[in-house]
Short mmCIF file of C-alpha atoms in Angstrom, two decimals:
data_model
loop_
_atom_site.label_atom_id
_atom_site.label_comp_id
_atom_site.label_asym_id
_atom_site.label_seq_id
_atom_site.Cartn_x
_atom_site.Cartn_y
_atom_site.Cartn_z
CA UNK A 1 273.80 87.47 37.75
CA UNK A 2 277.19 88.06 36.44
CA UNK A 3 279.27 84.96 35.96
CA UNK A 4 283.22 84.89 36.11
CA UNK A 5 283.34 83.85 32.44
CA UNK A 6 280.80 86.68 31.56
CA UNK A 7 282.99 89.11 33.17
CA UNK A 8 286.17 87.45 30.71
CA UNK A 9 283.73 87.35 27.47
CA UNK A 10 283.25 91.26 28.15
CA UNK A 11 286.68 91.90 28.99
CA UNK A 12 288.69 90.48 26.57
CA UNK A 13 287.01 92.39 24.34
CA UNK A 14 287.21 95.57 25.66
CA UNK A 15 291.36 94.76 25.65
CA UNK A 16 291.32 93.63 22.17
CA UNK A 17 289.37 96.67 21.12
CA UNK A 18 292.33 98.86 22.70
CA UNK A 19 295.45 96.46 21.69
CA UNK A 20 295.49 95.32 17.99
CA UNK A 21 298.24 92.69 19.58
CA UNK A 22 295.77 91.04 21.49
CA UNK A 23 294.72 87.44 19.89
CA UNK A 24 292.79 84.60 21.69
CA UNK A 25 293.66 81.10 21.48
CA UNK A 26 291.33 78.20 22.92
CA UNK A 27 291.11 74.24 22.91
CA UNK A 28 288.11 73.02 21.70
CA UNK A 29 286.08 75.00 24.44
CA UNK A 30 285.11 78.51 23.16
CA UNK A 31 281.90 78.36 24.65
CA UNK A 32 282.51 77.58 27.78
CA UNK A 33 285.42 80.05 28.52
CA UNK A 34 284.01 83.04 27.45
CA UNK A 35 285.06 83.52 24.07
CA UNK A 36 282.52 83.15 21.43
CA UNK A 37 281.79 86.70 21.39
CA UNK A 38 285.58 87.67 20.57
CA UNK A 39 285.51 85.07 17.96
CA UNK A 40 282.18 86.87 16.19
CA UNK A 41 283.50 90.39 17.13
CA UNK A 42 287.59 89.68 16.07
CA UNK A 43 287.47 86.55 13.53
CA UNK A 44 290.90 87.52 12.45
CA UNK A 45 292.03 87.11 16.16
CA UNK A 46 290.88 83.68 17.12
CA UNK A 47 292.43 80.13 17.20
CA UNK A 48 290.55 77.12 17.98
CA UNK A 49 293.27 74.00 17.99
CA UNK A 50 290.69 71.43 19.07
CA UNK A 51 291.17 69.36 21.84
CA UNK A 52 295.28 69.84 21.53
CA UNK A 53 296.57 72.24 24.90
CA UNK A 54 300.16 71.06 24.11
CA UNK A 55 300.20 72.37 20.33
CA UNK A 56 298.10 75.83 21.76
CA UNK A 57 300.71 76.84 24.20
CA UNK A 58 303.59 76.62 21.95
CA UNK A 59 301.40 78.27 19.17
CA UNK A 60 300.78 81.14 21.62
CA UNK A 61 304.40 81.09 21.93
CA UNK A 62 305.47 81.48 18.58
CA UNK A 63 303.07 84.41 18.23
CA UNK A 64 304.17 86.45 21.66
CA UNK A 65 307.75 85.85 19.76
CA UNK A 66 306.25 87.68 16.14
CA UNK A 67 305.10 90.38 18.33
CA UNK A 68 301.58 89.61 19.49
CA UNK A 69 300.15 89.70 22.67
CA UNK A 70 298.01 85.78 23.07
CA UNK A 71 295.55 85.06 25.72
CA UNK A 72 295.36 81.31 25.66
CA UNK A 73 291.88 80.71 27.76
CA UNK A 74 291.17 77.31 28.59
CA UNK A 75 290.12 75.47 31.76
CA UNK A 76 292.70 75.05 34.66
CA UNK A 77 292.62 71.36 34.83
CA UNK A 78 293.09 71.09 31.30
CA UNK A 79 296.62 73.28 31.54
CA UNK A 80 298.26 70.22 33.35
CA UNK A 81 298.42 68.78 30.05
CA UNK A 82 300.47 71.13 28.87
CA UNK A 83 303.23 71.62 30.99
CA UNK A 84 305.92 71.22 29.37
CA UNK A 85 305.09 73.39 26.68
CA UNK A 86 304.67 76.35 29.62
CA UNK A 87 307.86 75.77 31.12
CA UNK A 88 310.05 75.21 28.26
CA UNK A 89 308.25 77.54 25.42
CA UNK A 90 306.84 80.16 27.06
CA UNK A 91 307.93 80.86 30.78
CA UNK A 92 312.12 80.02 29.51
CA UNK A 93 311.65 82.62 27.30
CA UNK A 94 309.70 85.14 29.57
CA UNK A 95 307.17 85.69 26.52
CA UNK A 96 304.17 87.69 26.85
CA UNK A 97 301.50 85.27 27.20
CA UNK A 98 298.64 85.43 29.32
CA UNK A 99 296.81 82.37 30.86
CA UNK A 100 293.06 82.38 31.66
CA UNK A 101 291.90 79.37 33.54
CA UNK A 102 288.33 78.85 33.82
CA UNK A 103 286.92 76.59 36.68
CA UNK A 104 289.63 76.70 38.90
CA UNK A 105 288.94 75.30 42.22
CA UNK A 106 286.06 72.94 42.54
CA UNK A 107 283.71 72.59 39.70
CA UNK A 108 280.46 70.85 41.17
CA UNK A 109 278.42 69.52 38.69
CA UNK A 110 281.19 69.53 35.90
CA UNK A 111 282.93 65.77 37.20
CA UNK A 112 285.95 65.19 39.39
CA UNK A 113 288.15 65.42 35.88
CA UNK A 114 287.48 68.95 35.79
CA UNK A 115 288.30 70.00 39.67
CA UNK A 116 291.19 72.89 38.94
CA UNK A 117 293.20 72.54 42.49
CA UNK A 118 296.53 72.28 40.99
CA UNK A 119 297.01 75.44 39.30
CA UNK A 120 298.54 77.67 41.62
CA UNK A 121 300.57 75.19 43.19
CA UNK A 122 301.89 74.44 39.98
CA UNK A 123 302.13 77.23 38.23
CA UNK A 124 303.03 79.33 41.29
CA UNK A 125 306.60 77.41 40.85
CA UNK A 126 307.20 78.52 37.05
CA UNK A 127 309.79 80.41 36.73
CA UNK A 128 309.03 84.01 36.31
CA UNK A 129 305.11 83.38 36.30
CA UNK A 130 302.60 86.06 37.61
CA UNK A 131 299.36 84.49 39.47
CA UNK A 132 296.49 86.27 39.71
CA UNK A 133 293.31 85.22 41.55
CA UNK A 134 290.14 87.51 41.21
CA UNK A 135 287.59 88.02 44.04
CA UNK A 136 285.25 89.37 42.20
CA UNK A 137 283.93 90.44 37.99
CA UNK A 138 285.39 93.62 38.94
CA UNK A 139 288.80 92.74 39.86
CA UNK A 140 288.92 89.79 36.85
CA UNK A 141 288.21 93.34 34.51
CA UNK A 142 291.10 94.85 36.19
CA UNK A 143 293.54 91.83 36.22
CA UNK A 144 293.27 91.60 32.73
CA UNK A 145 293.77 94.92 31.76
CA UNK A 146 296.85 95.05 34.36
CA UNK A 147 298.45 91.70 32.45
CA UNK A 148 298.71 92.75 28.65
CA UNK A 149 301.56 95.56 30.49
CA UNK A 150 302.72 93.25 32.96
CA UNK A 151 303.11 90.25 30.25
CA UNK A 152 305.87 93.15 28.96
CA UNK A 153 308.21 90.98 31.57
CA UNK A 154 306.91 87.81 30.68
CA UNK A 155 304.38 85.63 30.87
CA UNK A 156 300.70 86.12 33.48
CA UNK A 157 298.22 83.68 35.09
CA UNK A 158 294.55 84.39 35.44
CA UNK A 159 292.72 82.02 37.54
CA UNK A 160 288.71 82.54 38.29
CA UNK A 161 286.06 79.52 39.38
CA UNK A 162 282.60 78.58 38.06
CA UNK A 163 279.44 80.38 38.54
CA UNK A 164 278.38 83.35 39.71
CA UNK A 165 281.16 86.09 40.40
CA UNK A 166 280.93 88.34 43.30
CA UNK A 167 280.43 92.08 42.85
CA UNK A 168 282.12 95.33 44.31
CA UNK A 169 282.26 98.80 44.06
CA UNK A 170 285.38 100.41 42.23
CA UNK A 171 287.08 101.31 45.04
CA UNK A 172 287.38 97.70 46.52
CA UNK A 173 289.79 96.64 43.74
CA UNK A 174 293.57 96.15 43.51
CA UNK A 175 295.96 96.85 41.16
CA UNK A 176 299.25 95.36 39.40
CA UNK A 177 300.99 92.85 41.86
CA UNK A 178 299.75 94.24 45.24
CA UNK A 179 297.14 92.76 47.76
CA UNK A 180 294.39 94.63 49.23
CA UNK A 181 293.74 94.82 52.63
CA UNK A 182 290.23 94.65 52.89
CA UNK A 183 290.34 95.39 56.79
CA UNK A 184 292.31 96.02 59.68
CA UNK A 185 292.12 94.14 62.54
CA UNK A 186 293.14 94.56 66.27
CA UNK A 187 296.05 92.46 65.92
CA UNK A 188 295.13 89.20 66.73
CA UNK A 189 294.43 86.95 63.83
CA UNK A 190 294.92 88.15 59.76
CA UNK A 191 292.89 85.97 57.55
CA UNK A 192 294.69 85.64 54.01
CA UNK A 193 292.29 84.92 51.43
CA UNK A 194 292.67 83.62 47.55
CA UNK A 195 290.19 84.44 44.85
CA UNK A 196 285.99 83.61 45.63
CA UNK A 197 287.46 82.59 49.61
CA UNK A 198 287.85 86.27 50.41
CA UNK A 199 284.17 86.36 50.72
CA UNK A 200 284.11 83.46 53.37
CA UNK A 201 287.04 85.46 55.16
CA UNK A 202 284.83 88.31 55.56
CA UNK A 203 281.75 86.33 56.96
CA UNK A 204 284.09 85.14 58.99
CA UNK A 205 285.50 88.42 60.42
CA UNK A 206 281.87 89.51 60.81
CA UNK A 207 281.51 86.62 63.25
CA UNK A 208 284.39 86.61 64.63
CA UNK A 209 283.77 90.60 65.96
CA UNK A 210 280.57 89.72 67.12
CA UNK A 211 282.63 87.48 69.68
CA UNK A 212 285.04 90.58 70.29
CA UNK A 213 287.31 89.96 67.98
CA UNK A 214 288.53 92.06 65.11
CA UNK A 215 290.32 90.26 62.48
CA UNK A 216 292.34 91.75 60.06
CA UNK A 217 290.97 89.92 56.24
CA UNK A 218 293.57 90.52 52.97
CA UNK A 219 292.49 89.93 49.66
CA UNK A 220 296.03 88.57 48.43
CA UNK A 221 295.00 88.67 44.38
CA UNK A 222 298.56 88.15 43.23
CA UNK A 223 299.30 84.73 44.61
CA UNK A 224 303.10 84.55 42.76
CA UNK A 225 304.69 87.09 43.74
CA UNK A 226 303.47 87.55 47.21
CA UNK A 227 303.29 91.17 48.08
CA UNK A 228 305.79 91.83 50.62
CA UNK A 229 303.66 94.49 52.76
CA UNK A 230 300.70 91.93 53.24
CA UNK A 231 303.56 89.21 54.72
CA UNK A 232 304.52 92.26 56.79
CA UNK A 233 301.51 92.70 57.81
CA UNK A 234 300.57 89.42 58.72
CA UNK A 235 303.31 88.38 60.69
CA UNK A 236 302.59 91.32 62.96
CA UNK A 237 298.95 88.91 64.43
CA UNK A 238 299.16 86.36 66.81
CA UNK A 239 297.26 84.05 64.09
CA UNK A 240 297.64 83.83 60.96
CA UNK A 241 294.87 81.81 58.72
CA UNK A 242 295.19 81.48 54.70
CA UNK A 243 292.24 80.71 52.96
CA UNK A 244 292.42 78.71 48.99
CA UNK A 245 290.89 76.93 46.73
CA UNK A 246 293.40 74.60 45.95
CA UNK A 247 295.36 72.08 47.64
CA UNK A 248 297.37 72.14 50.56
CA UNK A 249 301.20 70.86 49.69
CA UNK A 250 302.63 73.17 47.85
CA UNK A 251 300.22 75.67 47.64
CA UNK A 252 299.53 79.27 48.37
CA UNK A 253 299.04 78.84 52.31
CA UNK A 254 302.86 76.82 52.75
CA UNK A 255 304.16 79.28 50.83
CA UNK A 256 302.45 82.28 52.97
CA UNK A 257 303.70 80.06 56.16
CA UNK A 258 307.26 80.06 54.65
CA UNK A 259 307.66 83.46 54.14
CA UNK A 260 305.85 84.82 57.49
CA UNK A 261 308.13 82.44 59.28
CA UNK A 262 311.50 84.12 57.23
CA UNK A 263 310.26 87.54 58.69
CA UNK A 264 310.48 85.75 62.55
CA UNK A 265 313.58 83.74 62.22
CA UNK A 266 314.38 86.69 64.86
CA UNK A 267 311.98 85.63 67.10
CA UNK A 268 312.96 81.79 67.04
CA UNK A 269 311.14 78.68 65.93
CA UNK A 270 309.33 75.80 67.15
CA UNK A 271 308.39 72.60 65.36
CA UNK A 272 304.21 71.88 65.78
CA UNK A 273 303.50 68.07 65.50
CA UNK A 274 299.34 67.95 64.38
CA UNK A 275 297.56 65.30 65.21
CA UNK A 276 294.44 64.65 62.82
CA UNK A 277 292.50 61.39 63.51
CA UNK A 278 292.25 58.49 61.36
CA UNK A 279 294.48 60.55 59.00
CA UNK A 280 298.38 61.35 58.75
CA UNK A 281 300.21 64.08 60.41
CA UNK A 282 300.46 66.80 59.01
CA UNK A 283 303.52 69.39 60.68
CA UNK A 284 303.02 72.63 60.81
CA UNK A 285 304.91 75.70 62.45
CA UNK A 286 305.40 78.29 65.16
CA UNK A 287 306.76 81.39 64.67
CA UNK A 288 307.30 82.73 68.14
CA UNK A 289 303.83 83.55 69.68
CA UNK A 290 302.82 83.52 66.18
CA UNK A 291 301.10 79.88 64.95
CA UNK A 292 300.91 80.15 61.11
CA UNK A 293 297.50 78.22 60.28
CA UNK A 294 296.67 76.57 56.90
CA UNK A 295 293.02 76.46 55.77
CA UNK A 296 292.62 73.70 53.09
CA UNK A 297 289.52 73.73 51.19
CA UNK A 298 288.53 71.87 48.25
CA UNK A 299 290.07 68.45 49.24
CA UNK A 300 288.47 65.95 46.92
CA UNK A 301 289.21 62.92 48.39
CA UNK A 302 287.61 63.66 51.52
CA UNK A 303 283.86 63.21 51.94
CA UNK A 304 283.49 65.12 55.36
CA UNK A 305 285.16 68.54 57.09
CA UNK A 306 287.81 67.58 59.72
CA UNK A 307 289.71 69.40 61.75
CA UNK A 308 293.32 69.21 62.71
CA UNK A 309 294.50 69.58 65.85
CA UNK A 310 298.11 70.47 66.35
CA UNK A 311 299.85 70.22 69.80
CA UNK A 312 302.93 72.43 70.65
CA UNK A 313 305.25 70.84 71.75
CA UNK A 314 309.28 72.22 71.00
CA UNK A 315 310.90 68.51 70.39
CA UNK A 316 307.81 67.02 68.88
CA UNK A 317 308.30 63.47 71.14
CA UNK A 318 304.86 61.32 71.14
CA UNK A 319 304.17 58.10 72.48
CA UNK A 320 303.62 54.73 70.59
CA UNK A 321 302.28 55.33 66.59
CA UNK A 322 303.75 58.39 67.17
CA UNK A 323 307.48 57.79 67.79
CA UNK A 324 308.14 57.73 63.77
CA UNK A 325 307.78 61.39 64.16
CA UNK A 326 310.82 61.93 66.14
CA UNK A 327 312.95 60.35 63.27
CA UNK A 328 311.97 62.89 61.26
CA UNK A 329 312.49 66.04 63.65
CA UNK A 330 316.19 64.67 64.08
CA UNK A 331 318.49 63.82 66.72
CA UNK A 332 318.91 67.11 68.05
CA UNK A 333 315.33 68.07 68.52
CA UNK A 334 315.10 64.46 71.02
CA UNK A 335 318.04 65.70 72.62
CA UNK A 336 316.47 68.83 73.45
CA UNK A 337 313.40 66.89 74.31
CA UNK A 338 315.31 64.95 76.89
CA UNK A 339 316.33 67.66 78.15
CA UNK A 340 313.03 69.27 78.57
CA UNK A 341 311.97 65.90 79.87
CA UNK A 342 314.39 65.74 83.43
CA UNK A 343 312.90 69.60 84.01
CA UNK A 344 309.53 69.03 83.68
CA UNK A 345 309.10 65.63 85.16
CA UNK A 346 305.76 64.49 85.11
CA UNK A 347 304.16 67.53 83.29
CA UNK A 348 305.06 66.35 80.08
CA UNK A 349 303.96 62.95 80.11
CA UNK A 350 300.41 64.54 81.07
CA UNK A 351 301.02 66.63 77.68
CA UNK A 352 301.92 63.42 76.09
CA UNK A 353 298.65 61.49 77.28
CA UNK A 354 296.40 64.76 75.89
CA UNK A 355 297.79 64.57 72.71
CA UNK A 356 297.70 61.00 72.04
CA UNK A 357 293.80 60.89 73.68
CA UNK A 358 293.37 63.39 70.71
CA UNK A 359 294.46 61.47 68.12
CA UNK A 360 292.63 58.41 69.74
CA UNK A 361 289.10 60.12 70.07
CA UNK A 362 286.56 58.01 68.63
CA UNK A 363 283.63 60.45 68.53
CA UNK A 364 285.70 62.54 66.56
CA UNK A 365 284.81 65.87 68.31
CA UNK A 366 286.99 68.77 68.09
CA UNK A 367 289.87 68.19 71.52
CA UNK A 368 291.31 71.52 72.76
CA UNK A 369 293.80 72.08 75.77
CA UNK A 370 295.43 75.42 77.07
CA UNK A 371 299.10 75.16 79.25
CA UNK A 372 299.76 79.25 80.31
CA UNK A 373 297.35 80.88 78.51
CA UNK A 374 298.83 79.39 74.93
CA UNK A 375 296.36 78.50 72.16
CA UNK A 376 296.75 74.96 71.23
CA UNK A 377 294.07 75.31 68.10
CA UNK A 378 296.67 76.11 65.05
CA UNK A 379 295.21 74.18 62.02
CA UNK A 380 291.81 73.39 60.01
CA UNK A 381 290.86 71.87 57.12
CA UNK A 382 287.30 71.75 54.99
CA UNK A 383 286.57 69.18 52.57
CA UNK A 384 285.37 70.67 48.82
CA UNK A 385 281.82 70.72 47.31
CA UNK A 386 280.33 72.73 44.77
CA UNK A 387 279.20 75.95 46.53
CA UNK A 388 280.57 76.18 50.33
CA UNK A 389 279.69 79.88 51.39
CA UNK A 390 279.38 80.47 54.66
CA UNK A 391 280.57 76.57 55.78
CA UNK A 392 284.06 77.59 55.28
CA UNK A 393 283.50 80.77 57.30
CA UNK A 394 282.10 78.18 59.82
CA UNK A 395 285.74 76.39 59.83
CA UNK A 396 287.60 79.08 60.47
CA UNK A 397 284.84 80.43 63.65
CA UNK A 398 285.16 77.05 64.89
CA UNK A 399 289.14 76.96 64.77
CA UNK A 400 290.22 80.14 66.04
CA UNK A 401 286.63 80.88 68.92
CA UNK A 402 288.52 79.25 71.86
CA UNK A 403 291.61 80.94 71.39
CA UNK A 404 291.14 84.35 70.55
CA UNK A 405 288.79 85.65 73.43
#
């Protein structure tokens, strides 16, 4: 079985083969990126710095500026200690170097040093910076090939996990910048997946039609830039689920949610207060009839799956622990509370009571209610492990089955 760093080792030297530009720079780990085939095949063309990311970055940098083309290929937990050197030597200067991260996402069996959650959260934020995330050995050959032009505008991201890589014919694969819609859906929910998740989005599609539900799945492969056509799309279904490998603040998913809820500033917004228990709130929002969900997978510090549970409610007011949350929804959204408050009378302190016997629940079971017909089901989130197919696919059954029928 063909491994995601196979796929790279064969790859990169197909590329170098076609561009004489093309050198490969590493930090002490040749083997385990991929890349001690280029170095027997193109001695020339390889760099090992030894355990020294900082000094490999800006050497990459200095040769994009003498006219070369680097790939600097080293694991994605490992980049973090070179940050500055991306920002400030490479990205500043728009040079044409091309990351490849090995083990991005959760490792296993590697250690909880090597876990590579962080990368697209951080590196979606560089300035300039193209992030790509391959599904499969045949999109990673693709990627690659699509960055030595695209690195023409400065610099490109590769990011692939560990272990076996997931294999398609030629005509499921993207190209440049754009997502791929993998397949369209009735309408109702559009699950927006990242790298090795778009499998569990498809497993999950497959269950969820079983149940009469069609979902619409996107394979999003260029997580900085979004493509415009699949936030489009998305904000179009009544749900909207994203799907990563990395972690939740700051990541792909908030940044899906933030541009899905641009494209409905039309339609008006609501404020979702989410009520996990024995954990903090987490806020998420509404775009219209349009609840924006964010999967999180690979959370290390958790040692079980939980699910949120987020409660609509348009001025966010909660009883006892929960008052701190008005403070932070402001004045005006208590005023409008209030308001809501003298017309309801009595209804809303029953919606008050649900929510807090949600966050209160000490079986921890999953706590649904529905007021007109509205789904109140808008969040999930699944802890990390080594290899989760088909769990995660489980998580997002279990989140969006009650609603969607």
């Amino acid at each position: 079985v063909t491994g995601y760093t196979q796929a790279f080792a064969e790859s990169v030297i197909k590329e170098a083969e076609l561009d004489p530009r093309l050198v490969a720079i590493t930090a002490a780990m040749p083997g385990p990126t991929g890349l001690l085939p280029f170095q027997a095949r193109f001695p020339d063309r390889f760099f090992d710095v030894g355990i020294a990311e900082q000094h490999a970055v800006t050497g990459a940098a200095g040769m994009a500026m003498g006219g070369l083309r680097p790939i600097v290929a080293i694991y994605s937990t490992f980049l973090n200690r070179a940050w500055d050197q991306v920002v400030y030597d490479v990205a500043l200067h728009r040079l044409p170097v091309i990351f490849c991260l090995d083990r991005a996402g959760i490792t296993g069996p590697d250690g909880a040093s090597h876990h590579g959650v962080y990368d697209m959260a951080l590196l979606s934020k560089v300035p300039g910076m193209r992030v790509l995330a391959p599904s499969s050995a045949e999109e990673l050959a693709v990627m690659l090939h699509d960055a030595m032009s695209l690195a023409d505008e400065g610099p490109v991201a590769l990011r692939w996990p560990r272990g076996a890589a997931h294999h398609v014919a030629e005509h499921e694969v993207g190209s440049g910048l754009l997502a791929r819609k993998v397949q369209t859906g009735d309408g109702s929910v559009a699950l927006l997946a990242v790298g090795k998740m778009v499998v569990d989005a498809q497993k999950a599609a497959v269950a969820l039609e079983a149940s009469g539900i069609r979902a619409t799945v996107w394979d999003v492969r260029c997580c900085s830039p979004l493509d415009p056509e699949m936030i489009r799309d998305a904000a179009d279904h009544r749900f909207v689920v994203t799907v990563e490998d990395g972690i939740r603040e700051g990541g792909i998913g908030m940044t899906i949610a933030d541009q899905v809820h641009a494209r409905g500033d039309a339609l008006g917004r609501e404020v979702v207060d989410g009520l996990l228990r024995g954990a903090q709130q987490h806020v998420a929002q509404v775009v219209g009839d349009h609840p924006v969900l964010l999967l999180r997978h690979a959370l290390v510090e958790r040692p079980e799956p939980r699910l949120h549970v987020c409660k609509r409610h348009a001025h966010l007011r909660q009883r006892g622990r929960h008052e701190d949350r008005d403070d932070e929804v402001g004045r005006g959204g208590r005023q409008a509370g209030a308001e809501q408050d003298r017309g309801d009378g009595g209804q809303e302190q029953q919606h008050e009571e649900r929510a807090a016997g949600v966050a209160e629940d000490q079986r921890g079971e999953l706590m649904t209610h529905r007021d007109a017909g509205e789904a109140k089901m808008l969040s999930a989130g699944v802890v990390g492990g080594d290899d989760r197919e088909g769990r995660t696919a489980s998580i997002i059954i279990a989140t969006l089955h009650r609603d969607l029928r």
